[in-house]
Amino acid sequence: GENVEQHPSTLSVQEGDSAVIKCTYSDSASNYFPWYKQELGKRPQLIIDIRSNVGEKKDQRIAVTLNKTAKHFSLHITETQPEDSAVYFCAATTDSGGYQKVTFGTGTKLQVIP
Amino acid sequence: DAGVTQSPTHLIKTRGQQVTLRCSPKSGHDTVSWYQQALGQGPQFIFQYYEEEERQRGNFPDRFSGHQYPNYSSELNVNALLLGDSALYLCASRTFDGNEQFFGPGTRLTVL
């Protein structure tokens, strides 16, 4: 089955600095890669996603890059703000005729220091 | 639109008991997935329902079963509860031909 590794497990940055979280996956059939933000006691919320036929996607301060050959993808947050503090999860999705199986990484706890 | 809803919010059970958790998908969504999230871990995929049938399953024993109703709502049943079943159980919904999943607030299950 799919295996997703995520690093680092914790990340502290100064407000205004950039944060980068990296994930690797094992199943070359994975074709959709969402990133979720989960604040304490709340549900995961999608912040950005990328499909396997795209190498990079950007949405304001957030960007995701995908290297299919190396089977890794990364989340980049620029100009970090205290409200970016949360746990971030990457995920890899395999799709078999519409029936998806989603494998999550172990999460990165991001702390933005004011 | 209320989004994905789950009930109950919290639940306390003892070992060996059985539990049923409920999920109503976001309006317009027909595909429901269930996840188990242990403390400090990422969500683990349990199974996915579409057209009232289980379509995909993660690495969970058959003590975990589910159901989907014609209105697309879903239930997760866990039999013979173990201490290790204590976790946050998340439901997520999407349209069958879409990718983006919307998560519910979860049910916190504690097994004593």
PDB file of C-alpha atoms in Angstrom:
ATOM      1  CA  GLY A   1       0.000   0.000   0.000  1.00  0.00           C
ATOM      2  CA  GLU A   2       0.865   3.665  -0.140  1.00  0.00           C
ATOM      3  CA  ASN A   3       3.263   5.088   2.433  1.00  0.00           C
ATOM      4  CA  VAL A   4       3.655   8.829   2.995  1.00  0.00           C
ATOM      5  CA  GLU A   5       6.533  10.266   4.993  1.00  0.00           C
ATOM      6  CA  GLN A   6       6.440  13.862   6.193  1.00  0.00           C
ATOM      7  CA  HIS A   7       9.219  16.064   7.566  1.00  0.00           C
ATOM      8  CA  PRO A   8       9.858  17.841   9.812  1.00  0.00           C
ATOM      9  CA  SER A   9       7.542  16.803  12.619  1.00  0.00           C
ATOM     10  CA  THR A  10       7.870  20.232  14.235  1.00  0.00           C
ATOM     11  CA  LEU A  11       8.885  23.573  12.763  1.00  0.00           C
ATOM     12  CA  SER A  12       9.338  26.940  14.457  1.00  0.00           C
ATOM     13  CA  VAL A  13       9.780  30.086  12.388  1.00  0.00           C
ATOM     14  CA  GLN A  14       9.788  33.797  13.074  1.00  0.00           C
ATOM     15  CA  GLU A  15       6.831  35.772  11.842  1.00  0.00           C
ATOM     16  CA  GLY A  16       7.489  36.893   8.277  1.00  0.00           C
ATOM     17  CA  ASP A  17       9.873  34.044   7.490  1.00  0.00           C
ATOM     18  CA  SER A  18       9.093  31.164   5.133  1.00  0.00           C
ATOM     19  CA  ALA A  19       8.202  27.610   6.125  1.00  0.00           C
ATOM     20  CA  VAL A  20       8.742  24.490   4.034  1.00  0.00           C
ATOM     21  CA  ILE A  21       7.266  21.055   4.725  1.00  0.00           C
ATOM     22  CA  LYS A  22       8.291  18.042   2.669  1.00  0.00           C
ATOM     23  CA  CYS A  23       6.582  14.743   1.907  1.00  0.00           C
ATOM     24  CA  THR A  24       7.520  11.628  -0.011  1.00  0.00           C
ATOM     25  CA  TYR A  25       5.190   8.911  -1.252  1.00  0.00           C
ATOM     26  CA  SER A  26       5.758   5.372  -2.437  1.00  0.00           C
ATOM     27  CA  ASP A  27       2.935   4.496  -4.843  1.00  0.00           C
ATOM     28  CA  SER A  28       3.533   5.829  -8.342  1.00  0.00           C
ATOM     29  CA  ALA A  29      -0.206   5.455  -9.005  1.00  0.00           C
ATOM     30  CA  SER A  30      -0.971   8.325  -6.608  1.00  0.00           C
ATOM     31  CA  ASN A  31      -2.305  11.219  -8.630  1.00  0.00           C
ATOM     32  CA  TYR A  32      -3.753  13.812  -6.269  1.00  0.00           C
ATOM     33  CA  PHE A  33      -1.943  15.470  -3.377  1.00  0.00           C
ATOM     34  CA  PRO A  34      -3.890  17.671  -0.949  1.00  0.00           C
ATOM     35  CA  TRP A  35      -2.512  19.584   2.015  1.00  0.00           C
ATOM     36  CA  TYR A  36      -4.599  20.090   5.131  1.00  0.00           C
ATOM     37  CA  LYS A  37      -4.329  22.487   8.059  1.00  0.00           C
ATOM     38  CA  GLN A  38      -5.687  21.296  11.376  1.00  0.00           C
ATOM     39  CA  GLU A  39      -5.973  23.664  14.301  1.00  0.00           C
ATOM     40  CA  LEU A  40      -6.202  22.254  17.801  1.00  0.00           C
ATOM     41  CA  GLY A  41      -9.525  20.525  18.345  1.00  0.00           C
ATOM     42  CA  LYS A  42     -10.785  21.296  14.863  1.00  0.00           C
ATOM     43  CA  ARG A  43     -11.327  19.418  11.642  1.00  0.00           C
ATOM     44  CA  PRO A  44      -8.697  19.218   8.876  1.00  0.00           C
ATOM     45  CA  GLN A  45      -9.235  21.895   6.257  1.00  0.00           C
ATOM     46  CA  LEU A  46      -7.909  21.790   2.713  1.00  0.00           C
ATOM     47  CA  ILE A  47      -5.499  24.648   2.046  1.00  0.00           C
ATOM     48  CA  ILE A  48      -4.086  23.698  -1.345  1.00  0.00           C
ATOM     49  CA  ASP A  49      -3.894  20.672  -3.617  1.00  0.00           C
ATOM     50  CA  ILE A  50      -2.083  19.551  -6.742  1.00  0.00           C
ATOM     51  CA  ARG A  51      -2.708  16.923  -9.368  1.00  0.00           C
ATOM     52  CA  SER A  52       0.015  14.725 -10.774  1.00  0.00           C
ATOM     53  CA  ASN A  53      -0.007  16.429 -14.167  1.00  0.00           C
ATOM     54  CA  VAL A  54       1.027  19.747 -12.623  1.00  0.00           C
ATOM     55  CA  GLY A  55       4.431  20.619 -11.194  1.00  0.00           C
ATOM     56  CA  GLU A  56       3.582  23.675  -9.127  1.00  0.00           C
ATOM     57  CA  LYS A  57       0.552  25.531  -7.842  1.00  0.00           C
ATOM     58  CA  LYS A  58       0.347  28.785  -5.927  1.00  0.00           C
ATOM     59  CA  ASP A  59      -2.395  30.481  -3.951  1.00  0.00           C
ATOM     60  CA  GLN A  60      -1.361  33.789  -2.409  1.00  0.00           C
ATOM     61  CA  ARG A  61       1.209  32.956   0.315  1.00  0.00           C
ATOM     62  CA  ILE A  62       0.937  29.200  -0.142  1.00  0.00           C
ATOM     63  CA  ALA A  63       2.517  27.090  -2.874  1.00  0.00           C
ATOM     64  CA  VAL A  64       2.940  23.400  -3.508  1.00  0.00           C
ATOM     65  CA  THR A  65       5.516  21.714  -5.739  1.00  0.00           C
ATOM     66  CA  LEU A  66       5.447  18.148  -7.002  1.00  0.00           C
ATOM     67  CA  ASN A  67       8.273  16.027  -8.383  1.00  0.00           C
ATOM     68  CA  LYS A  68       6.671  12.877  -9.778  1.00  0.00           C
ATOM     69  CA  THR A  69       9.960  11.266 -10.712  1.00  0.00           C
ATOM     70  CA  ALA A  70      11.336  11.567  -7.200  1.00  0.00           C
ATOM     71  CA  LYS A  71       7.890  10.991  -5.638  1.00  0.00           C
ATOM     72  CA  HIS A  72       8.036  13.989  -3.387  1.00  0.00           C
ATOM     73  CA  PHE A  73       6.006  17.123  -2.892  1.00  0.00           C
ATOM     74  CA  SER A  74       6.426  20.166  -0.705  1.00  0.00           C
ATOM     75  CA  LEU A  75       4.374  22.920   0.889  1.00  0.00           C
ATOM     76  CA  HIS A  76       5.795  26.420   0.968  1.00  0.00           C
ATOM     77  CA  ILE A  77       4.327  29.169   3.133  1.00  0.00           C
ATOM     78  CA  THR A  78       5.803  32.634   2.697  1.00  0.00           C
ATOM     79  CA  GLU A  79       5.474  35.659   4.978  1.00  0.00           C
ATOM     80  CA  THR A  80       4.250  33.489   7.817  1.00  0.00           C
ATOM     81  CA  GLN A  81       1.786  34.911  10.321  1.00  0.00           C
ATOM     82  CA  PRO A  82       0.880  33.752  13.852  1.00  0.00           C
ATOM     83  CA  GLU A  83      -2.464  32.460  12.547  1.00  0.00           C
ATOM     84  CA  ASP A  84      -0.545  30.012  10.360  1.00  0.00           C
ATOM     85  CA  SER A  85       0.356  28.112  13.538  1.00  0.00           C
ATOM     86  CA  ALA A  86      -1.299  24.676  13.301  1.00  0.00           C
ATOM     87  CA  VAL A  87      -0.595  21.080  12.336  1.00  0.00           C
ATOM     88  CA  TYR A  88      -0.198  20.539   8.606  1.00  0.00           C
ATOM     89  CA  PHE A  89      -0.803  17.196   6.912  1.00  0.00           C
ATOM     90  CA  CYS A  90       0.137  16.125   3.425  1.00  0.00           C
ATOM     91  CA  ALA A  91      -1.739  13.312   1.718  1.00  0.00           C
ATOM     92  CA  ALA A  92      -1.434  11.144  -1.365  1.00  0.00           C
ATOM     93  CA  THR A  93      -4.477   9.808  -3.169  1.00  0.00           C
ATOM     94  CA  THR A  94      -4.770   6.779  -5.416  1.00  0.00           C
ATOM     95  CA  ASP A  95      -7.835   6.709  -7.619  1.00  0.00           C
ATOM     96  CA  SER A  96      -9.246   3.483  -8.977  1.00  0.00           C
ATOM     97  CA  GLY A  97     -12.211   4.310 -11.177  1.00  0.00           C
ATOM     98  CA  GLY A  98     -13.325   7.078  -8.847  1.00  0.00           C
ATOM     99  CA  TYR A  99     -12.835   5.020  -5.719  1.00  0.00           C
ATOM    100  CA  GLN A 100     -10.145   6.910  -3.857  1.00  0.00           C
ATOM    101  CA  LYS A 101      -7.855   5.825  -1.066  1.00  0.00           C
ATOM    102  CA  VAL A 102      -6.153   8.662   0.779  1.00  0.00           C
ATOM    103  CA  THR A 103      -2.969   8.180   2.797  1.00  0.00           C
ATOM    104  CA  PHE A 104      -1.943  10.959   5.161  1.00  0.00           C
ATOM    105  CA  GLY A 105       1.474  11.918   6.409  1.00  0.00           C
ATOM    106  CA  THR A 106       2.200  12.073  10.121  1.00  0.00           C
ATOM    107  CA  GLY A 107       1.873  15.826  10.337  1.00  0.00           C
ATOM    108  CA  THR A 108       4.056  18.877  10.955  1.00  0.00           C
ATOM    109  CA  LYS A 109       3.377  21.148  13.898  1.00  0.00           C
ATOM    110  CA  LEU A 110       4.171  24.664  12.725  1.00  0.00           C
ATOM    111  CA  GLN A 111       4.736  27.387  15.282  1.00  0.00           C
ATOM    112  CA  VAL A 112       5.036  30.967  14.058  1.00  0.00           C
ATOM    113  CA  ILE A 113       6.694  33.142  16.680  1.00  0.00           C
ATOM    114  CA  PRO A 114       5.498  36.764  16.712  1.00  0.00           C
TER     115      PRO A 114
ATOM    116  CA  ASP B   1     -25.394  24.638   3.896  1.00  0.00           C
ATOM    117  CA  ALA B   2     -24.361  23.018   7.181  1.00  0.00           C
ATOM    118  CA  GLY B   3     -21.417  21.202   5.649  1.00  0.00           C
ATOM    119  CA  VAL B   4     -20.473  17.767   6.936  1.00  0.00           C
ATOM    120  CA  THR B   5     -22.014  16.967  10.300  1.00  0.00           C
ATOM    121  CA  GLN B   6     -21.249  14.148  12.711  1.00  0.00           C
ATOM    122  CA  SER B   7     -22.855  12.800  15.844  1.00  0.00           C
ATOM    123  CA  PRO B   8     -22.270  12.404  18.648  1.00  0.00           C
ATOM    124  CA  THR B   9     -19.485  14.855  19.482  1.00  0.00           C
ATOM    125  CA  HIS B  10     -18.060  12.756  22.273  1.00  0.00           C
ATOM    126  CA  LEU B  11     -18.616   9.190  23.377  1.00  0.00           C
ATOM    127  CA  ILE B  12     -17.294   7.062  26.221  1.00  0.00           C
ATOM    128  CA  LYS B  13     -17.503   3.283  26.018  1.00  0.00           C
ATOM    129  CA  THR B  14     -15.931   0.330  27.803  1.00  0.00           C
ATOM    130  CA  ARG B  15     -13.913  -2.484  26.295  1.00  0.00           C
ATOM    131  CA  GLY B  16     -15.972  -5.074  24.474  1.00  0.00           C
ATOM    132  CA  GLN B  17     -18.873  -2.743  23.766  1.00  0.00           C
ATOM    133  CA  GLN B  18     -20.113  -1.721  20.363  1.00  0.00           C
ATOM    134  CA  VAL B  19     -20.477   1.815  19.009  1.00  0.00           C
ATOM    135  CA  THR B  20     -22.217   3.513  16.082  1.00  0.00           C
ATOM    136  CA  LEU B  21     -21.089   6.879  14.766  1.00  0.00           C
ATOM    137  CA  ARG B  22     -23.089   8.922  12.292  1.00  0.00           C
ATOM    138  CA  CYS B  23     -22.262  11.286   9.446  1.00  0.00           C
ATOM    139  CA  SER B  24     -24.297  13.518   7.153  1.00  0.00           C
ATOM    140  CA  PRO B  25     -22.388  14.629   4.077  1.00  0.00           C
ATOM    141  CA  LYS B  26     -22.232  18.113   2.650  1.00  0.00           C
ATOM    142  CA  SER B  27     -25.172  18.941   0.428  1.00  0.00           C
ATOM    143  CA  GLY B  28     -24.573  17.625  -3.095  1.00  0.00           C
ATOM    144  CA  HIS B  29     -21.976  15.073  -2.012  1.00  0.00           C
ATOM    145  CA  ASP B  30     -22.538  11.366  -2.564  1.00  0.00           C
ATOM    146  CA  THR B  31     -19.276   9.757  -1.457  1.00  0.00           C
ATOM    147  CA  VAL B  32     -18.350   9.360   2.202  1.00  0.00           C
ATOM    148  CA  SER B  33     -15.073   8.260   3.743  1.00  0.00           C
ATOM    149  CA  TRP B  34     -14.236   7.504   7.360  1.00  0.00           C
ATOM    150  CA  TYR B  35     -10.916   8.105   9.087  1.00  0.00           C
ATOM    151  CA  GLN B  36      -9.444   7.300  12.491  1.00  0.00           C
ATOM    152  CA  GLN B  37      -7.121   9.940  13.957  1.00  0.00           C
ATOM    153  CA  ALA B  38      -5.186   8.908  17.037  1.00  0.00           C
ATOM    154  CA  LEU B  39      -3.746  11.658  19.210  1.00  0.00           C
ATOM    155  CA  GLY B  40      -0.757  13.283  17.534  1.00  0.00           C
ATOM    156  CA  GLN B  41      -1.144  11.248  14.342  1.00  0.00           C
ATOM    157  CA  GLY B  42      -2.479  11.800  10.867  1.00  0.00           C
ATOM    158  CA  PRO B  43      -5.897  10.488   9.872  1.00  0.00           C
ATOM    159  CA  GLN B  44      -5.914   6.817   8.885  1.00  0.00           C
ATOM    160  CA  PHE B  45      -8.304   5.790   6.091  1.00  0.00           C
ATOM    161  CA  ILE B  46     -10.881   3.234   7.256  1.00  0.00           C
ATOM    162  CA  PHE B  47     -13.212   2.901   4.255  1.00  0.00           C
ATOM    163  CA  GLN B  48     -15.187   4.738   1.604  1.00  0.00           C
ATOM    164  CA  TYR B  49     -18.844   4.387   0.662  1.00  0.00           C
ATOM    165  CA  TYR B  50     -20.521   5.196  -2.611  1.00  0.00           C
ATOM    166  CA  GLU B  51     -23.941   4.085  -3.824  1.00  0.00           C
ATOM    167  CA  GLU B  52     -24.519   2.360  -0.491  1.00  0.00           C
ATOM    168  CA  GLU B  53     -21.561   0.030  -0.926  1.00  0.00           C
ATOM    169  CA  GLU B  54     -18.083  -0.095   0.545  1.00  0.00           C
ATOM    170  CA  ARG B  55     -15.741   0.734  -2.343  1.00  0.00           C
ATOM    171  CA  GLN B  56     -12.322   1.068  -0.770  1.00  0.00           C
ATOM    172  CA  ARG B  57     -10.959  -0.146   2.540  1.00  0.00           C
ATOM    173  CA  GLY B  58      -7.877   0.656   4.537  1.00  0.00           C
ATOM    174  CA  ASN B  59      -5.973  -1.637   6.833  1.00  0.00           C
ATOM    175  CA  PHE B  60      -8.622  -2.049   9.512  1.00  0.00           C
ATOM    176  CA  PRO B  61     -10.084  -5.296  10.908  1.00  0.00           C
ATOM    177  CA  ASP B  62     -13.616  -6.343  10.126  1.00  0.00           C
ATOM    178  CA  ARG B  63     -14.664  -5.156  13.587  1.00  0.00           C
ATOM    179  CA  PHE B  64     -15.001  -1.877  11.698  1.00  0.00           C
ATOM    180  CA  SER B  65     -18.025  -1.855   9.431  1.00  0.00           C
ATOM    181  CA  GLY B  66     -20.197   0.756   7.865  1.00  0.00           C
ATOM    182  CA  HIS B  67     -23.309   1.604   6.026  1.00  0.00           C
ATOM    183  CA  GLN B  68     -24.514   4.250   3.631  1.00  0.00           C
ATOM    184  CA  TYR B  69     -28.155   5.169   3.252  1.00  0.00           C
ATOM    185  CA  PRO B  70     -30.019   6.317   0.130  1.00  0.00           C
ATOM    186  CA  ASN B  71     -29.780   9.925   1.358  1.00  0.00           C
ATOM    187  CA  TYR B  72     -25.948   9.479   1.354  1.00  0.00           C
ATOM    188  CA  SER B  73     -25.624   9.663   5.140  1.00  0.00           C
ATOM    189  CA  SER B  74     -23.358   7.058   6.642  1.00  0.00           C
ATOM    190  CA  GLU B  75     -22.647   5.124   9.810  1.00  0.00           C
ATOM    191  CA  LEU B  76     -19.455   3.660  11.200  1.00  0.00           C
ATOM    192  CA  ASN B  77     -19.852   0.670  13.511  1.00  0.00           C
ATOM    193  CA  VAL B  78     -17.096  -0.693  15.683  1.00  0.00           C
ATOM    194  CA  ASN B  79     -17.613  -3.979  17.529  1.00  0.00           C
ATOM    195  CA  ALA B  80     -15.701  -5.476  20.448  1.00  0.00           C
ATOM    196  CA  LEU B  81     -14.066  -2.165  21.330  1.00  0.00           C
ATOM    197  CA  LEU B  82     -10.421  -2.158  22.381  1.00  0.00           C
ATOM    198  CA  LEU B  83      -8.549   0.491  24.334  1.00  0.00           C
ATOM    199  CA  GLY B  84      -6.618   1.232  21.126  1.00  0.00           C
ATOM    200  CA  ASP B  85      -9.809   2.258  19.367  1.00  0.00           C
ATOM    201  CA  SER B  86      -9.798   5.484  21.365  1.00  0.00           C
ATOM    202  CA  ALA B  87      -9.390   8.223  18.762  1.00  0.00           C
ATOM    203  CA  LEU B  88     -11.066  11.016  16.855  1.00  0.00           C
ATOM    204  CA  TYR B  89     -13.222   9.558  14.097  1.00  0.00           C
ATOM    205  CA  LEU B  90     -13.574  11.819  11.102  1.00  0.00           C
ATOM    206  CA  CYS B  91     -16.039  11.613   8.281  1.00  0.00           C
ATOM    207  CA  ALA B  92     -15.310  13.295   4.950  1.00  0.00           C
ATOM    208  CA  SER B  93     -17.511  13.746   1.921  1.00  0.00           C
ATOM    209  CA  ARG B  94     -17.038  14.643  -1.718  1.00  0.00           C
ATOM    210  CA  THR B  95     -18.725  14.246  -5.058  1.00  0.00           C
ATOM    211  CA  PHE B  96     -17.859  10.972  -6.740  1.00  0.00           C
ATOM    212  CA  ASP B  97     -16.142  12.695  -9.653  1.00  0.00           C
ATOM    213  CA  GLY B  98     -14.376  15.264  -7.508  1.00  0.00           C
ATOM    214  CA  ASN B  99     -11.202  15.209  -5.470  1.00  0.00           C
ATOM    215  CA  GLU B 100     -11.731  17.738  -2.722  1.00  0.00           C
ATOM    216  CA  GLN B 101     -12.929  16.234   0.524  1.00  0.00           C
ATOM    217  CA  PHE B 102     -14.684  18.183   3.240  1.00  0.00           C
ATOM    218  CA  PHE B 103     -14.258  16.908   6.751  1.00  0.00           C
ATOM    219  CA  GLY B 104     -16.772  16.842   9.550  1.00  0.00           C
ATOM    220  CA  PRO B 105     -15.893  17.981  13.089  1.00  0.00           C
ATOM    221  CA  GLY B 106     -15.311  14.417  14.225  1.00  0.00           C
ATOM    222  CA  THR B 107     -16.489  12.188  17.060  1.00  0.00           C
ATOM    223  CA  ARG B 108     -14.110  11.763  19.981  1.00  0.00           C
ATOM    224  CA  LEU B 109     -14.360   8.136  21.159  1.00  0.00           C
ATOM    225  CA  THR B 110     -12.843   7.132  24.465  1.00  0.00           C
ATOM    226  CA  VAL B 111     -12.679   3.444  25.362  1.00  0.00           C
ATOM    227  CA  LEU B 112     -12.121   2.681  29.050  1.00  0.00           C
TER     228      LEU B 112
END
